[in-house]
Short mmCIF file of C-alpha atoms and ligand atoms in Angstrom, two decimals:
data_model
loop_
_atom_site.label_atom_id
_atom_site.label_comp_id
_atom_site.label_asym_id
_atom_site.label_seq_id
_atom_site.Cartn_x
_atom_site.Cartn_y
_atom_site.Cartn_z
CA MET A 745 -16.16 19.44 5.29
CA ILE A 746 -14.94 16.41 7.13
CA PRO A 747 -11.71 15.63 5.27
CA VAL A 748 -11.04 12.08 4.02
CA ASN A 749 -7.51 12.24 5.76
CA GLU A 750 -5.39 14.29 8.13
CA PRO A 751 -1.99 13.11 9.32
CA LEU A 752 -1.23 12.91 13.08
CA LEU A 753 2.34 14.47 13.84
CA ASN A 754 3.77 14.79 17.30
CA LEU A 755 6.24 16.86 19.03
CA ASN A 756 9.10 14.30 18.31
CA ALA A 757 8.64 15.05 14.54
CA LEU A 758 9.52 18.70 15.30
CA ASN A 759 12.36 17.91 17.57
CA TYR A 760 13.95 15.46 15.14
CA VAL A 761 13.67 17.71 12.09
CA GLU A 762 15.03 20.55 14.20
CA GLU A 763 18.05 18.17 14.82
CA CYS A 764 18.40 17.77 11.11
CA ILE A 765 18.37 21.60 10.51
CA ARG A 766 20.80 22.33 13.42
CA THR A 767 23.32 19.85 12.39
CA GLY A 768 22.98 20.16 8.79
CA TRP A 769 22.11 16.55 7.79
CA ILE A 770 19.32 17.52 5.64
CA SER A 771 20.12 15.22 2.66
CA SER A 772 20.25 11.52 2.30
CA GLU A 773 22.92 10.75 4.78
CA GLY A 774 22.24 10.99 8.64
CA ARG A 775 21.21 9.06 11.54
CA PHE A 776 17.53 9.07 10.89
CA ILE A 777 17.74 7.31 7.54
CA ARG A 778 19.46 4.45 9.27
CA GLU A 779 17.19 4.41 12.32
CA PHE A 780 14.17 4.64 10.42
CA GLU A 781 15.14 1.72 8.11
CA ASN A 782 16.30 -0.51 11.08
CA ARG A 783 12.96 0.30 13.25
CA TRP A 784 10.74 -0.36 10.20
CA ALA A 785 12.41 -3.53 9.14
CA SER A 786 12.41 -4.99 12.67
CA TYR A 787 8.76 -3.93 13.37
CA CYS A 788 7.77 -5.81 10.27
CA GLY A 789 10.15 -8.78 11.06
CA MET A 790 12.26 -8.42 7.88
CA GLU A 791 16.25 -8.24 7.76
CA TYR A 792 16.83 -5.12 5.73
CA GLY A 793 15.31 -1.79 5.01
CA VAL A 794 16.02 0.51 2.16
CA ALA A 795 14.30 3.90 2.38
CA VAL A 796 13.18 5.59 -0.94
CA SER A 797 11.26 8.58 -2.16
CA SER A 798 7.92 6.97 -2.49
CA GLY A 799 5.84 3.88 -2.56
CA THR A 800 6.03 3.87 -6.45
CA THR A 801 9.78 4.06 -6.44
CA ALA A 802 9.80 1.28 -3.85
CA LEU A 803 7.87 -1.00 -6.23
CA GLN A 804 10.13 0.15 -9.09
CA ILE A 805 13.51 -0.79 -7.56
CA ALA A 806 11.93 -3.98 -5.78
CA VAL A 807 10.82 -5.51 -9.10
CA ALA A 808 13.89 -4.37 -10.84
CA CYS A 809 16.28 -5.66 -8.29
CA LEU A 810 15.08 -9.42 -9.17
CA GLY A 811 16.44 -9.05 -12.69
CA PHE A 812 13.61 -10.06 -14.79
CA GLU A 813 13.70 -10.21 -18.54
CA GLY A 814 11.43 -9.47 -21.52
CA GLY A 815 8.57 -11.82 -21.59
CA ASP A 816 8.81 -12.68 -17.69
CA GLU A 817 5.55 -12.57 -15.92
CA VAL A 818 4.35 -11.09 -12.63
CA ILE A 819 0.83 -12.15 -11.31
CA MET A 820 -0.98 -9.28 -9.53
CA PRO A 821 -4.66 -7.95 -8.90
CA THR A 822 -6.20 -5.91 -11.45
CA PHE A 823 -7.76 -3.86 -8.58
CA THR A 824 -4.87 -1.67 -7.26
CA ILE A 825 -3.00 1.66 -8.04
CA ILE A 826 -1.08 1.92 -11.25
CA SER A 827 2.30 1.82 -9.42
CA CYS A 828 2.35 -1.92 -9.15
CA ALA A 829 1.77 -2.41 -13.02
CA LEU A 830 4.13 0.36 -13.86
CA ALA A 831 7.01 -1.22 -11.87
CA ILE A 832 6.52 -4.61 -13.57
CA ILE A 833 6.41 -2.94 -17.11
CA GLU A 834 9.38 -0.85 -16.38
CA ALA A 835 11.43 -3.80 -15.18
CA GLY A 836 10.94 -5.39 -18.60
CA ALA A 837 8.21 -7.79 -17.38
CA MET A 838 4.46 -8.27 -17.93
CA PRO A 839 1.69 -7.94 -15.37
CA VAL A 840 -0.66 -10.79 -15.38
CA LEU A 841 -3.94 -10.15 -13.76
CA VAL A 842 -6.35 -11.79 -11.37
CA ASP A 843 -9.69 -10.59 -9.83
CA SER A 844 -10.32 -9.66 -6.31
CA ASP A 845 -12.05 -11.35 -3.46
CA PRO A 846 -15.43 -9.72 -3.01
CA ARG A 847 -14.91 -9.87 0.85
CA THR A 848 -11.62 -8.49 1.47
CA TRP A 849 -11.15 -6.64 -1.76
CA CYS A 850 -7.56 -8.07 -1.99
CA MET A 851 -6.42 -10.46 -4.72
CA ASP A 852 -8.59 -13.57 -5.27
CA VAL A 853 -5.69 -16.16 -4.42
CA SER A 854 -7.69 -18.90 -5.63
CA GLN A 855 -7.30 -17.50 -9.22
CA VAL A 856 -3.39 -17.49 -9.22
CA GLU A 857 -2.46 -21.00 -9.95
CA ALA A 858 -4.48 -21.04 -13.33
CA LYS A 859 -2.28 -17.92 -14.26
CA ILE A 860 1.05 -19.49 -13.68
CA THR A 861 3.02 -20.20 -16.91
CA PRO A 862 6.58 -21.17 -17.42
CA ARG A 863 7.40 -17.35 -17.75
CA THR A 864 5.93 -16.70 -14.40
CA ARG A 865 8.76 -15.17 -12.02
CA ALA A 866 6.69 -13.49 -9.17
CA ILE A 867 3.50 -13.07 -7.42
CA MET A 868 2.47 -9.80 -6.06
CA PRO A 869 -0.01 -9.78 -3.28
CA ILE A 870 -1.30 -6.22 -2.35
CA HIS A 871 -2.85 -5.70 1.07
CA MET A 872 -5.92 -3.57 0.45
CA TYR A 873 -7.18 -0.77 2.40
CA GLY A 874 -5.72 -2.31 5.60
CA HIS A 875 -6.80 -5.78 5.20
CA PRO A 876 -4.12 -8.62 4.51
CA VAL A 877 -4.03 -10.97 1.63
CA ASP A 878 -4.62 -14.61 2.45
CA MET A 879 -0.80 -15.17 2.29
CA ASP A 880 -0.50 -19.04 2.88
CA PRO A 881 -1.82 -20.15 -0.52
CA VAL A 882 0.38 -17.46 -2.29
CA CYS A 883 3.54 -18.47 -0.36
CA GLU A 884 2.71 -22.28 -1.20
CA LEU A 885 2.34 -21.73 -4.91
CA ALA A 886 5.46 -19.49 -4.87
CA ARG A 887 7.39 -22.34 -3.09
CA LYS A 888 5.89 -24.82 -5.47
CA HIS A 889 6.78 -23.02 -8.52
CA GLY A 890 10.10 -21.38 -7.48
CA LEU A 891 8.52 -17.74 -7.71
CA PHE A 892 9.49 -14.50 -5.79
CA VAL A 893 6.77 -12.96 -3.65
CA ILE A 894 6.61 -9.31 -3.54
CA GLU A 895 4.29 -7.79 -1.03
CA ASP A 896 2.78 -4.32 -1.58
CA ALA A 897 1.90 -3.28 2.07
CA ALA A 898 1.63 0.55 1.41
CA GLU A 899 -1.84 0.43 2.67
CA ALA A 900 -1.53 -1.79 5.57
CA HIS A 901 1.21 -0.83 8.04
CA GLY A 902 0.82 -3.07 10.96
CA ALA A 903 -1.83 -5.28 9.67
CA GLU A 904 -1.32 -8.98 10.47
CA TYR A 905 -1.73 -12.43 8.81
CA LYS A 906 -2.02 -15.14 11.10
CA GLY A 907 0.01 -13.07 13.79
CA ARG A 908 2.67 -12.10 11.42
CA LYS A 909 2.98 -8.39 10.24
CA VAL A 910 2.24 -8.01 6.49
CA GLY A 911 5.37 -6.94 4.65
CA GLY A 912 7.42 -9.43 6.67
CA ILE A 913 6.23 -12.44 4.87
CA GLY A 914 7.39 -12.30 1.23
CA ASP A 915 10.97 -12.10 -0.20
CA LEU A 916 10.76 -8.36 -0.59
CA SER A 917 7.87 -5.96 0.52
CA CYS A 918 7.06 -2.29 -0.40
CA PHE A 919 5.61 0.48 1.59
CA SER A 920 4.41 3.95 0.89
CA PHE A 921 4.79 6.82 3.53
CA TYR A 922 2.64 9.30 1.56
CA ALA A 923 0.75 11.75 3.98
CA ASN A 924 -2.36 9.65 4.19
CA LYS A 925 -0.44 6.33 5.33
CA ILE A 926 -0.55 5.16 8.74
CA VAL A 927 3.15 5.98 9.09
CA THR A 928 4.07 8.97 6.95
CA THR A 929 7.13 10.98 5.91
CA GLY A 930 5.21 13.31 3.75
CA GLU A 931 6.31 11.70 0.67
CA GLY A 932 8.38 8.52 0.86
CA GLY A 933 8.69 4.75 0.97
CA MET A 934 10.73 1.66 1.80
CA VAL A 935 11.60 -1.88 0.49
CA LEU A 936 12.10 -4.50 3.05
CA ALA A 937 14.26 -7.54 1.96
CA LYS A 938 15.02 -10.81 3.48
CA ARG A 939 18.34 -11.45 1.39
CA ALA A 940 21.51 -9.36 1.89
CA ASP A 941 22.20 -9.43 -1.78
CA HIS A 942 18.74 -7.99 -2.52
CA ALA A 943 19.30 -5.31 0.20
CA GLU A 944 22.65 -4.47 -1.51
CA ARG A 945 21.35 -4.26 -4.94
CA LEU A 946 18.43 -2.01 -3.74
CA ARG A 947 20.63 0.48 -2.15
CA SER A 948 22.69 0.66 -5.37
CA MET A 949 19.64 1.12 -7.54
CA ARG A 950 18.23 4.02 -5.35
CA ASN A 951 21.58 5.89 -5.58
CA LEU A 952 22.35 5.57 -9.28
CA CYS A 953 24.29 2.45 -9.24
CA PHE A 954 27.58 4.13 -8.30
CA ARG A 955 30.46 1.54 -8.18
CA GLU A 956 31.78 1.02 -4.62
CA ASP A 957 35.37 0.91 -5.82
CA ARG A 958 35.31 3.98 -8.00
CA ARG A 959 32.94 7.09 -7.75
CA PHE A 960 31.19 8.10 -10.84
CA TYR A 961 31.82 4.70 -12.43
CA HIS A 962 28.78 2.55 -13.24
CA ASN A 963 27.98 -0.90 -14.54
CA GLU A 964 24.30 -0.37 -14.55
CA LEU A 965 21.71 2.48 -14.68
CA GLY A 966 20.16 3.23 -11.40
CA HIS A 967 17.89 6.10 -10.03
CA ASN A 968 17.92 8.83 -7.57
CA TYR A 969 15.21 7.56 -5.44
CA ARG A 970 16.88 8.68 -2.08
CA LEU A 971 14.77 9.56 0.99
CA THR A 972 16.07 12.58 2.94
CA ASN A 973 17.21 12.57 6.65
CA LEU A 974 14.55 15.32 7.12
CA GLN A 975 11.87 12.90 5.90
CA ALA A 976 13.15 9.89 7.85
CA ALA A 977 13.15 12.07 11.09
CA VAL A 978 9.40 12.51 10.64
CA GLY A 979 9.06 8.74 9.84
CA LEU A 980 11.17 7.70 13.03
CA SER A 981 8.77 9.92 15.20
CA GLN A 982 5.90 8.13 13.27
CA VAL A 983 7.11 4.54 13.94
CA GLU A 984 7.52 5.35 17.56
CA GLN A 985 3.89 6.00 17.85
CA ILE A 986 2.49 3.38 15.45
CA GLU A 987 0.68 1.54 18.23
CA GLU A 988 -1.35 4.57 19.05
CA HIS A 989 -2.15 5.01 15.21
CA ILE A 990 -3.28 1.28 14.77
CA ARG A 991 -5.38 1.80 17.91
CA ARG A 992 -7.26 4.69 16.46
CA LYS A 993 -7.73 2.94 13.09
CA ARG A 994 -9.12 -0.15 14.72
CA TRP A 995 -11.35 2.07 16.84
CA MET A 996 -12.55 3.77 13.78
CA GLY A 997 -13.13 0.64 11.79
CA LYS A 998 -15.06 -0.88 14.47
CA THR A 999 -17.16 1.96 15.34
CA TYR A 1000 -17.98 2.66 11.66
CA THR A 1001 -18.95 -0.87 11.42
CA GLU A 1002 -21.15 -0.86 14.57
CA ARG A 1003 -22.97 2.29 13.33
CA LEU A 1004 -23.40 1.46 9.56
CA SER A 1005 -24.20 -2.30 9.69
CA GLY A 1006 -27.88 -3.20 8.85
CA LEU A 1007 -28.04 -0.53 5.99
CA SER A 1008 -29.23 -2.56 3.18
CA GLN A 1009 -27.67 -0.88 0.25
CA ILE A 1010 -24.05 -1.07 1.31
CA THR A 1011 -21.49 -3.71 2.33
CA LEU A 1012 -18.78 -2.90 4.83
CA PRO A 1013 -15.19 -3.94 5.34
CA VAL A 1014 -14.55 -7.45 6.98
CA GLU A 1015 -12.02 -8.91 9.07
CA GLU A 1016 -11.25 -12.48 8.24
CA PRO A 1017 -10.76 -14.87 11.28
CA TRP A 1018 -7.01 -15.00 10.20
CA ALA A 1019 -6.52 -11.34 9.80
CA LYS A 1020 -5.89 -8.26 11.70
CA ASN A 1021 -7.26 -5.35 9.67
CA VAL A 1022 -5.92 -2.00 10.29
CA TYR A 1023 -8.73 -0.14 8.45
CA TRP A 1024 -6.35 2.15 6.55
CA MET A 1025 -9.22 3.59 4.89
CA TYR A 1026 -13.02 2.66 5.68
CA GLY A 1027 -14.67 1.53 2.40
CA LEU A 1028 -18.21 1.07 1.51
CA VAL A 1029 -19.37 -0.93 -1.52
CA LEU A 1030 -23.03 -0.37 -2.66
CA THR A 1031 -25.12 -3.10 -3.37
CA ASP A 1032 -26.20 -3.78 -6.99
CA ASP A 1033 -29.80 -2.57 -6.03
CA ALA A 1034 -28.72 0.64 -4.27
CA LYS A 1035 -30.32 3.72 -5.49
CA TYR A 1036 -26.73 5.37 -6.36
CA ASP A 1037 -23.40 4.47 -7.73
CA ALA A 1038 -20.34 5.49 -5.95
CA THR A 1039 -19.96 8.70 -7.97
CA GLU A 1040 -23.56 9.76 -7.09
CA LEU A 1041 -23.21 8.75 -3.49
CA ALA A 1042 -19.82 10.73 -3.20
CA GLN A 1043 -21.69 13.91 -4.63
CA CYS A 1044 -24.45 13.51 -2.16
CA LEU A 1045 -22.06 13.08 0.74
CA LYS A 1046 -20.13 16.13 -0.44
CA GLU A 1047 -23.24 18.24 -0.38
CA ALA A 1048 -23.67 16.90 3.14
CA GLY A 1049 -20.18 18.18 4.15
CA VAL A 1050 -18.39 14.69 3.97
CA ASP A 1051 -15.48 14.24 1.71
CA THR A 1052 -14.83 10.72 0.12
CA ARG A 1053 -12.63 9.00 -2.43
CA PRO A 1054 -13.50 6.56 -4.99
CA PHE A 1055 -12.23 3.00 -5.09
CA PHE A 1056 -9.25 2.11 -7.70
CA ILE A 1057 -10.08 1.50 -11.29
CA GLY A 1058 -8.68 -2.02 -12.31
CA MET A 1059 -5.76 -2.11 -14.57
CA HIS A 1060 -7.50 -4.01 -17.24
CA GLU A 1061 -9.86 -0.97 -17.65
CA GLN A 1062 -7.09 1.63 -18.00
CA PRO A 1063 -6.89 3.44 -21.23
CA VAL A 1064 -3.02 3.48 -21.14
CA PHE A 1065 -2.94 -0.25 -21.32
CA LYS A 1066 -5.82 -0.54 -23.81
CA LYS A 1067 -3.65 1.63 -26.00
CA ARG A 1068 -0.93 -0.86 -25.82
CA GLY A 1069 -3.13 -3.69 -26.55
CA MET A 1070 -2.84 -5.19 -23.13
CA PHE A 1071 -5.40 -7.17 -21.38
CA ALA A 1072 -7.83 -6.92 -24.37
CA LYS A 1073 -11.18 -8.73 -23.70
CA GLU A 1074 -10.06 -9.64 -20.13
CA ARG A 1075 -13.01 -9.09 -17.65
CA TYR A 1076 -12.75 -9.13 -13.84
CA PRO A 1077 -16.26 -8.66 -12.61
CA VAL A 1078 -15.46 -8.18 -8.81
CA ALA A 1079 -12.94 -5.39 -9.50
CA GLU A 1080 -15.27 -3.76 -12.03
CA ARG A 1081 -17.97 -3.70 -9.36
CA LEU A 1082 -15.57 -2.34 -6.80
CA ALA A 1083 -14.62 0.48 -9.14
CA ARG A 1084 -18.07 1.44 -9.90
CA GLN A 1085 -19.65 0.80 -6.38
CA GLY A 1086 -16.83 1.54 -4.01
CA LEU A 1087 -15.85 4.48 -2.22
CA TYR A 1088 -14.11 5.26 1.21
CA LEU A 1089 -15.27 7.52 4.05
CA PRO A 1090 -13.06 10.03 6.07
CA SER A 1091 -10.67 7.89 7.65
CA GLY A 1092 -7.99 10.10 9.11
CA LEU A 1093 -6.01 9.47 12.35
CA ALA A 1094 -7.33 12.60 13.83
CA LEU A 1095 -11.02 11.80 13.09
CA THR A 1096 -13.14 12.49 16.23
CA GLU A 1097 -16.09 10.47 17.31
CA ASP A 1098 -18.35 13.40 16.55
CA GLN A 1099 -16.95 13.70 13.11
CA LEU A 1100 -17.52 9.83 12.89
CA ASP A 1101 -21.21 10.29 13.95
CA GLN A 1102 -21.79 13.04 11.54
CA VAL A 1103 -20.52 10.90 8.47
CA CYS A 1104 -22.70 7.90 9.56
CA GLU A 1105 -25.85 10.33 9.83
CA ALA A 1106 -25.06 11.55 6.30
CA VAL A 1107 -24.67 8.16 4.98
CA ARG A 1108 -28.08 7.06 6.65
CA LYS A 1109 -29.83 10.16 5.43
CA VAL A 1110 -28.54 9.92 1.90
CA LEU A 1111 -29.39 6.20 1.53
CA ALA A 1112 -32.81 6.65 3.28
C1 LIG B 91 -1.30 -0.09 -2.86
C2 LIG B 91 -0.47 0.96 -3.13
N1 LIG B 91 0.81 0.73 -3.64
C3 LIG B 91 1.57 1.71 -3.97
C4 LIG B 91 1.28 3.01 -3.68
C5 LIG B 91 2.24 4.13 -4.26
O1 LIG B 91 2.71 4.91 -3.20
P1 LIG B 91 3.02 6.38 -3.46
O2 LIG B 91 2.03 7.24 -3.54
O3 LIG B 91 4.04 6.75 -2.16
O4 LIG B 91 4.05 6.50 -4.67
C6 LIG B 91 0.04 3.36 -3.10
C7 LIG B 91 -0.32 4.74 -3.16
O5 LIG B 91 -1.16 5.18 -2.17
C8 LIG B 91 -0.76 2.21 -3.03
O6 LIG B 91 -2.08 2.50 -2.41
#
C-alpha cells in the first residue's frame, strides 16, 4: 500500500533529541523551545512565537486570548477541521460560516462582507491543503470594520500570498506540527503574534495562567498546552530543512498535475497567479458526472494499493452542531460537493517518482 503520508526526519533530529536526553531538558523548558519559536516566527515574518501541544490548542488559545464575549461572532469557512469551530465556541463566541471557493477550496472571500454584523469580532481565513486564501480582501474588510484576522496556516507551511508567507499576514496565526505536516514535531503547534501583549497572554494561557509575581496564584483559568523541549528539538531540525520539504511538495504537486491533467472526471488543485501553493496534500475533486463519488473512488484505489483520505465535511453538516441547533437550514453547496467528491492522494515528503507513477496509473485505470 502506498501510504498517504510519511514524515521525513533527518540526523539532526536524532542529535538534538539526544542532546535533550543527555542534558535532562526533556520538559517544557530548554533551548530548543525558544529556538524553534524564534526560527518559526522569523521564517513566517511574525514577531512572536508561542509553541503549544497541537494545532487545536494553538487555535484555542489564539481565539481565547482576544477576550471575546458571549454573542461575539467569528467568520470562518464551513469547509475545515472541527478544531476551528471548537476554538471559537470554547472562547464563548459563535462561528459564522461562509462557503468555499470552488477553485482553491479556501474560504470564498466574496461572501464574508455579507456576514459581518455589529457582533463580528474576527475573521478566520484557513489556508487549505497548501493553497493560500486570497488575503487582501480579508484584511481590507478587517481594517474597515475593526476586526481581528486569525490565520489558520496548519496546512500551508511556507505557502505564499503575493510573496508573503501565510501565517505572517494576520494579527495571530496558528500552525499544527502533527506528523503529516510539512514541519512536524510528532504532535505540536504554534501561535504567532504581531503584538507583544498578545504573545504575553498566549504564554500565560498555555501555562495555566500562573501569576508572575506569585507562583500558584491565578487571576484566570488557563491550560497546560505546553510543548516539550524534545518535540521542539525535532521541530528545529525540521525548520532547518523546510526549503527541501517545500521543494519536494512542489515537485509532487506539479508532477501529479502533469500526469493527471486531461482526465475528464476529476478537477485538480490550482495555483492562482498571486499564490505559491505548497501542495500539502494533493486533492482531487470528482466532477458531477463522474462514475464514482469520493468514497467509492477511495475503495477502488485501496484495492489497487493506493491509500487516500477523504476531504473535510463542512461544519454545517456536523451532527454535534445540528444537535445544538446551530447552522439550521444553512446550505453551502461548494463545501457539500467537496465533502462528497473530494479526496487526497498519497502526498508524503518521502513519496518517490515510482510511487507517484503507480498512483497516477491506478487513478487512470479506475476512472477508465
Ligand atoms: C486547518 C487545520 N487546522 C487545525 C488543525 C488541528 O491540528 P492538530 O491536529 O495538530 O490539533 C488541522 C489538523 O490537521 C488542520 O488541518
